[in-house]
Amino acid sequence: MRIAISGAGPGGLYTAALVKRLKPGSEIDVWEVNAPDETFGFGVVFSEGALGGIEAADPALFAALGAQCAHWSRIDVHHRGHTSRNGGYRFSAIGRRALLALLRERCADLGVTVRHGTRAPEADELARTYDLVVAADGVNSATREARREEFGTQSTRRGSRYLWLGTERVFTALTFAVAETEHGTLHAHAYPYAPGLSTFIAEVDDRVWEAAGFTEGDADAPDASGRSDTDRLADHFADVLEGHGLRTNRSRWGRFVSVRNRRWSHGRIALLGDSAHTTHFSVGSGTRLAMEDGLALALALDDHGTVPEALAAYEAARLPEVEAMQRTARTSQEWFEELERYGDLAPEEFNAHLITRSGRLTRDDLASWSPERVERVRDRFARADRSPRGAAVR
């Protein structure tokens, strides 16, 4: 089998590695327009269940991840000077750049060809010589946008703005922080991902954004007064940042784009990750969902004799799970967009509202990795490793 993958983000690289493990004789080529170290954002979050899936599918990758991940077991809600602590959770996070490096190394070990700094040929051109073309080219997928009717694409851009930042303030839990200012309410999501580093995502509606003097463009660029948007945010969240500043990485204010597709494949072309779906960051990592897509696609290709059968099975397995997660995410997103409605609640009441906002409480999602599911995946890959065709797989 010859497989072409457009996009060397975590979803594309993980898919390549898993397919190569199950089908060592396959030829897999990955294209990525960016250089290897050119990426956006800071940390990537995994739930305990998601890590269980990675451990079952690729123990070598899991071991490498475990050596670099930050771990925590609480959700803290910071509101009006009071911090409510909610236990019973288990999360891990790793820097996006570190995750990509591990996945590139894994692909190299397995014999996957990755071309950085090179835009993938058009999908129809690839489909003439490859058995399968996987579009893992992100939320702005050119492959999907050229075929919106065929995939049944629906995309909407929401009103609130968000800014993805980092900080040297080391949080010890997933932290939701509310800042009440003279201009209105801002909120942030923060979590640790590496020694001495945390992710810090600020979100604000248009009215407050304009009143607070935030601007388009580079969030670290000073205005005429010498102040930048990161400076202003650090001031607003000074109590939770404890004197630490904020850092950028290609950081610009954006609006969350909701992407849904009625179909995830058309002919030999399949969508994966953000090209197929997006979920608001308040309920988890899009990277995790993209990697779970990759596992489902790899298993479907191993289970079925033809690409059409495999793509039908892939869509049947993942689309309902992702749609359920998107419904949960939409509820969570709307709660944060209407945050000022709950601002006058006492801290304990506010905490209860926030923790239960989506109706899912402590559940991972409907695709939760039960012990039985983990064992099925582990057995599948273990059998592949023991087979003659998999004898060389490391």
XYZ file of C-alpha atoms in Angstrom:
394
model
C 0.000 0.000 0.000
C 1.178 3.519 -0.852
C -0.094 6.285 1.421
C 0.416 10.052 1.070
C -0.145 12.299 4.086
C -0.452 16.068 3.810
C 0.618 17.619 7.124
C 3.295 16.560 9.613
C 1.513 17.676 12.739
C 0.964 15.158 15.546
C -2.048 13.592 13.804
C -0.292 13.044 10.485
C 2.939 11.716 12.010
C 1.153 9.406 14.469
C -0.984 7.988 11.673
C 2.113 7.315 9.574
C 3.898 5.562 12.448
C 0.940 3.345 13.370
C 0.170 2.283 9.807
C 3.852 1.468 9.294
C 3.830 -0.663 12.455
C 0.807 -2.645 11.290
C 1.844 -2.746 7.632
C 5.675 -2.603 7.528
C 5.743 -3.148 3.769
C 3.730 0.011 3.085
C 5.296 3.071 1.496
C 4.278 6.162 3.455
C 5.218 9.696 2.414
C 4.478 12.775 4.514
C 4.660 16.403 3.328
C 4.890 19.437 5.625
C 5.167 23.007 4.411
C 6.829 24.204 7.642
C 10.352 23.510 8.864
C 10.752 20.835 11.593
C 11.062 23.331 14.473
C 8.459 25.760 13.169
C 5.274 25.309 15.157
C 2.694 27.322 17.068
C 1.399 27.043 20.605
C 2.939 25.608 23.732
C 1.625 22.522 25.557
C -0.585 19.610 24.451
C -2.868 17.930 27.022
C -3.648 14.205 27.267
C -6.154 12.570 29.583
C -5.298 9.323 31.341
C -7.463 7.458 28.846
C -5.753 9.013 25.846
C -2.335 8.027 27.182
C -3.650 4.508 27.722
C -4.483 4.344 24.032
C -0.969 5.487 23.068
C 0.602 2.961 25.438
C -1.419 0.154 23.877
C -0.677 1.154 20.284
C 3.000 2.119 20.582
C 4.773 1.355 23.880
C 8.028 2.890 22.611
C 6.354 6.229 21.934
C 4.493 6.040 25.241
C 7.746 5.520 27.147
C 9.343 8.498 25.408
C 6.297 10.646 26.192
C 6.259 9.587 29.827
C 9.823 10.783 30.283
C 8.887 14.324 29.203
C 5.279 14.855 30.310
C 4.104 17.006 33.185
C 1.357 15.397 35.283
C -1.390 16.706 37.591
C -4.544 15.487 39.294
C -6.599 18.610 40.000
C -8.687 21.292 38.362
C -8.354 24.640 40.150
C -10.845 27.468 39.675
C -9.560 30.945 40.594
C -12.367 33.454 41.084
C -12.438 36.714 43.093
C -9.258 35.906 44.978
C -10.418 32.425 46.018
C -9.099 29.137 44.594
C -11.421 26.105 44.584
C -9.581 22.786 44.189
C -11.254 19.827 42.483
C -9.500 16.453 42.724
C -9.934 13.050 41.145
C -8.585 13.909 37.685
C -5.488 12.607 35.917
C -3.976 14.663 33.112
C -0.602 14.947 31.414
C 0.888 17.492 29.024
C 3.949 17.866 26.835
C 5.306 20.742 24.779
C 4.062 20.665 21.197
C 7.600 21.049 19.844
C 8.816 18.136 22.024
C 5.894 15.941 20.915
C 6.617 16.615 17.254
C 10.297 15.761 17.762
C 9.375 12.409 19.346
C 6.957 11.593 16.529
C 9.481 12.528 13.835
C 12.044 10.272 15.508
C 9.518 7.440 15.670
C 8.691 7.828 11.975
C 12.395 7.809 11.079
C 12.913 4.614 13.098
C 10.071 2.926 11.222
C 11.100 4.064 7.749
C 8.492 6.749 7.041
C 9.614 9.504 4.655
C 8.852 13.035 5.933
C 9.504 16.036 3.649
C 9.666 19.332 5.562
C 9.605 22.712 3.879
C 7.660 21.169 0.997
C 4.001 21.703 0.178
C 2.172 18.480 -0.678
C 1.027 18.049 -4.268
C -2.698 18.545 -4.857
C -4.773 15.646 -3.502
C -6.172 14.563 -6.892
C -2.639 14.411 -8.282
C -1.510 12.263 -5.329
C -4.538 9.989 -5.701
C -3.388 9.010 -9.187
C -0.320 7.214 -7.790
C -1.166 6.552 -4.125
C -3.745 4.128 -2.743
C -4.767 6.601 -0.032
C -4.335 10.349 0.512
C -4.750 11.582 4.104
C -5.466 15.290 4.594
C -3.984 16.124 8.012
C -3.411 19.728 6.982
C -5.229 21.454 9.812
C -8.213 23.695 10.404
C -7.554 25.654 7.201
C -7.145 22.468 5.149
C -6.735 23.272 1.455
C -7.705 19.686 0.639
C -11.043 20.037 2.430
C -11.782 23.560 1.246
C -11.437 22.496 -2.400
C -14.098 19.797 -1.784
C -16.531 21.352 0.690
C -19.572 20.004 -1.148
C -18.185 16.467 -1.372
C -17.341 16.381 2.348
C -20.433 18.310 3.452
C -18.303 20.899 5.222
C -19.778 23.347 7.715
C -17.488 25.903 9.338
C -18.325 28.862 11.558
C -16.136 31.426 13.316
C -17.275 32.324 16.829
C -17.276 35.802 18.353
C -14.931 35.540 21.336
C -11.213 36.063 20.778
C -8.456 33.964 22.291
C -4.693 34.212 22.547
C -2.357 31.225 23.009
C 0.565 32.109 25.292
C 3.139 30.605 27.627
C 4.492 31.555 31.028
C 7.259 30.592 33.426
C 4.680 30.480 36.216
C 4.452 26.739 36.924
C 0.840 25.802 37.588
C 0.224 22.598 39.540
C -3.207 21.892 38.055
C -5.421 22.690 35.105
C -6.405 26.198 36.183
C -9.378 28.319 35.134
C -8.831 31.946 36.149
C -11.283 34.852 35.947
C -10.143 38.487 35.861
C -12.781 41.151 36.502
C -11.578 44.491 35.157
C -12.967 47.980 34.598
C -13.500 46.941 30.969
C -15.325 43.680 31.724
C -14.508 40.032 32.377
C -11.595 38.072 30.926
C -10.770 34.433 31.613
C -7.832 32.116 31.079
C -7.053 28.386 30.909
C -3.591 27.405 32.150
C -1.679 24.159 32.743
C 1.942 22.959 33.110
C 3.642 21.157 30.230
C 7.408 21.175 30.884
C 9.831 22.003 33.718
C 9.398 25.695 34.430
C 6.787 26.276 31.715
C 2.989 26.433 31.438
C 0.452 27.134 28.713
C -1.760 30.203 29.257
C -4.782 30.737 26.968
C -6.642 34.027 27.414
C -10.181 34.477 26.062
C -12.330 37.613 25.878
C -15.409 38.817 23.995
C -15.252 41.563 21.380
C -16.712 44.313 23.564
C -14.171 43.794 26.348
C -11.338 43.222 23.843
C -11.900 46.636 22.293
C -12.466 48.435 25.597
C -9.277 46.974 27.076
C -7.205 48.297 24.168
C -6.082 44.956 22.719
C -4.925 45.017 19.094
C -4.536 42.865 16.008
C -1.088 41.633 15.036
C 1.805 40.392 17.120
C 0.668 40.157 20.736
C 4.166 40.989 21.972
C 4.543 44.178 19.869
C 4.498 47.385 21.956
C 2.105 50.198 21.087
C 2.871 53.934 21.215
C 2.894 53.821 25.015
C 5.403 50.984 25.022
C 2.851 48.424 26.260
C 1.956 45.169 24.483
C -1.108 42.947 24.749
C 0.912 40.422 26.743
C 1.827 43.204 29.199
C -1.845 44.124 29.625
C -2.872 40.499 30.153
C -0.087 39.962 32.678
C -1.427 42.948 34.616
C -5.025 41.664 34.542
C -3.967 38.184 35.729
C -1.182 39.328 38.062
C -2.639 37.448 41.048
C -2.555 34.030 39.352
C 0.701 34.669 37.464
C 2.426 35.568 40.753
C 4.722 38.112 39.167
C 5.612 36.094 36.076
C 5.200 37.461 32.573
C 3.715 35.945 29.418
C 5.588 34.791 26.324
C 4.488 34.407 22.711
C 5.082 31.893 19.934
C 3.566 33.176 16.690
C 0.772 34.359 18.998
C -2.043 36.468 17.559
C -5.613 36.973 18.672
C -7.906 34.577 16.860
C -11.489 33.368 16.899
C -12.319 29.709 17.387
C -13.377 28.061 14.113
C -15.902 25.250 14.437
C -15.438 22.662 11.646
C -17.811 19.777 10.957
C -18.033 17.434 7.983
C -20.886 15.075 7.149
C -18.397 12.765 5.426
C -14.717 12.218 6.170
C -13.737 10.625 2.867
C -14.216 11.146 -0.838
C -12.746 8.589 -3.223
C -9.210 7.896 -2.035
C -9.010 11.083 0.035
C -9.616 11.038 3.802
C -9.796 13.845 6.373
C -8.078 13.568 9.758
C -7.796 15.815 12.819
C -8.657 19.511 12.508
C -9.307 19.154 8.789
C -12.249 16.883 9.731
C -13.400 18.442 13.012
C -12.551 20.955 15.714
C -13.544 21.112 19.391
C -13.202 24.089 21.694
C -10.021 24.005 23.784
C -12.013 24.282 27.035
C -12.791 20.535 26.877
C -9.439 19.162 25.757
C -6.792 18.947 23.114
C -7.516 18.804 19.396
C -4.134 17.094 19.091
C -5.391 14.196 21.195
C -8.458 13.783 18.973
C -6.312 13.882 15.828
C -4.072 11.136 17.196
C -7.110 9.025 18.098
C -8.313 9.514 14.508
C -4.932 8.191 13.365
C -5.265 5.049 15.461
C -8.793 4.389 14.158
C -7.616 4.828 10.564
C -4.618 2.517 11.063
C -6.815 -0.212 12.561
C -9.393 0.143 9.784
C -6.711 -0.213 7.096
C -5.420 -3.334 8.841
C -8.907 -4.827 9.183
C -10.223 -4.359 5.659
C -9.012 -5.539 2.293
C -9.809 -2.414 0.287
C -9.381 1.298 0.901
C -13.123 2.087 0.429
C -14.036 -0.520 3.059
C -11.375 0.814 5.424
C -12.507 4.425 5.022
C -16.127 3.471 5.650
C -15.080 1.669 8.849
C -12.889 4.607 9.926
C -15.738 7.061 9.534
C -18.239 4.755 11.255
C -15.902 4.362 14.228
C -14.849 7.978 14.711
C -17.521 10.316 13.386
C -20.190 9.540 16.053
C -17.619 9.796 18.866
C -16.288 13.106 17.610
C -19.770 14.537 17.041
C -20.646 13.696 20.650
C -17.470 15.437 21.797
C -18.320 18.471 19.640
C -21.741 18.766 21.279
C -20.078 18.733 24.685
C -17.514 21.282 23.530
C -20.194 23.598 22.148
C -21.957 23.625 25.530
C -18.679 24.383 27.302
C -17.776 27.129 24.826
C -21.160 28.812 25.204
C -20.802 28.754 28.997
C -17.514 30.641 28.790
C -18.940 33.078 26.241
C -21.670 33.945 28.770
C -19.294 33.990 31.745
C -20.438 37.379 33.037
C -23.846 35.861 33.837
C -22.197 33.876 36.637
C -19.765 36.528 37.888
C -21.809 37.472 40.976
C -21.939 33.909 42.297
C -19.990 33.057 45.421
C -16.695 31.285 44.631
C -18.003 27.844 45.659
C -21.131 28.216 43.520
C -19.118 29.566 40.611
C -16.765 26.586 40.875
C -19.692 24.136 40.787
C -21.163 25.827 37.716
C -17.837 25.767 35.862
C -16.965 22.149 36.670
C -20.413 20.882 35.609
C -20.859 23.295 32.660
C -20.813 20.653 29.909
C -22.718 17.876 31.683
C -19.829 15.437 31.348
C -18.276 15.916 34.805
C -15.116 13.816 35.026
C -15.738 11.657 31.934
C -13.078 11.775 29.252
C -15.642 11.595 26.428
C -17.807 8.924 24.807
C -14.666 7.446 23.267
C -13.213 6.892 26.746
C -10.414 4.325 26.812
C -11.796 1.515 28.934
C -9.404 -1.227 30.086
C -11.034 -3.623 27.618
C -10.437 -1.290 24.701
C -6.824 -0.727 25.700
C -6.257 -4.488 25.809
C -7.779 -4.991 22.350
C -5.479 -2.386 20.813
C -2.426 -3.681 22.666
C -3.123 -7.221 21.457
C -3.553 -6.039 17.861
C -0.188 -4.295 17.705
C 1.554 -7.034 19.672
C 0.386 -9.607 17.103
C 1.672 -7.372 14.299
C 5.075 -7.131 15.985
C 5.296 -10.913 16.354
C 4.287 -11.686 12.772
C 6.974 -12.346 10.113
C 6.115 -9.119 8.299
C 6.513 -7.200 11.553
C 9.694 -8.857 12.708
C 11.786 -5.785 11.944
C 9.480 -3.315 13.709
C 11.145 -1.591 16.665
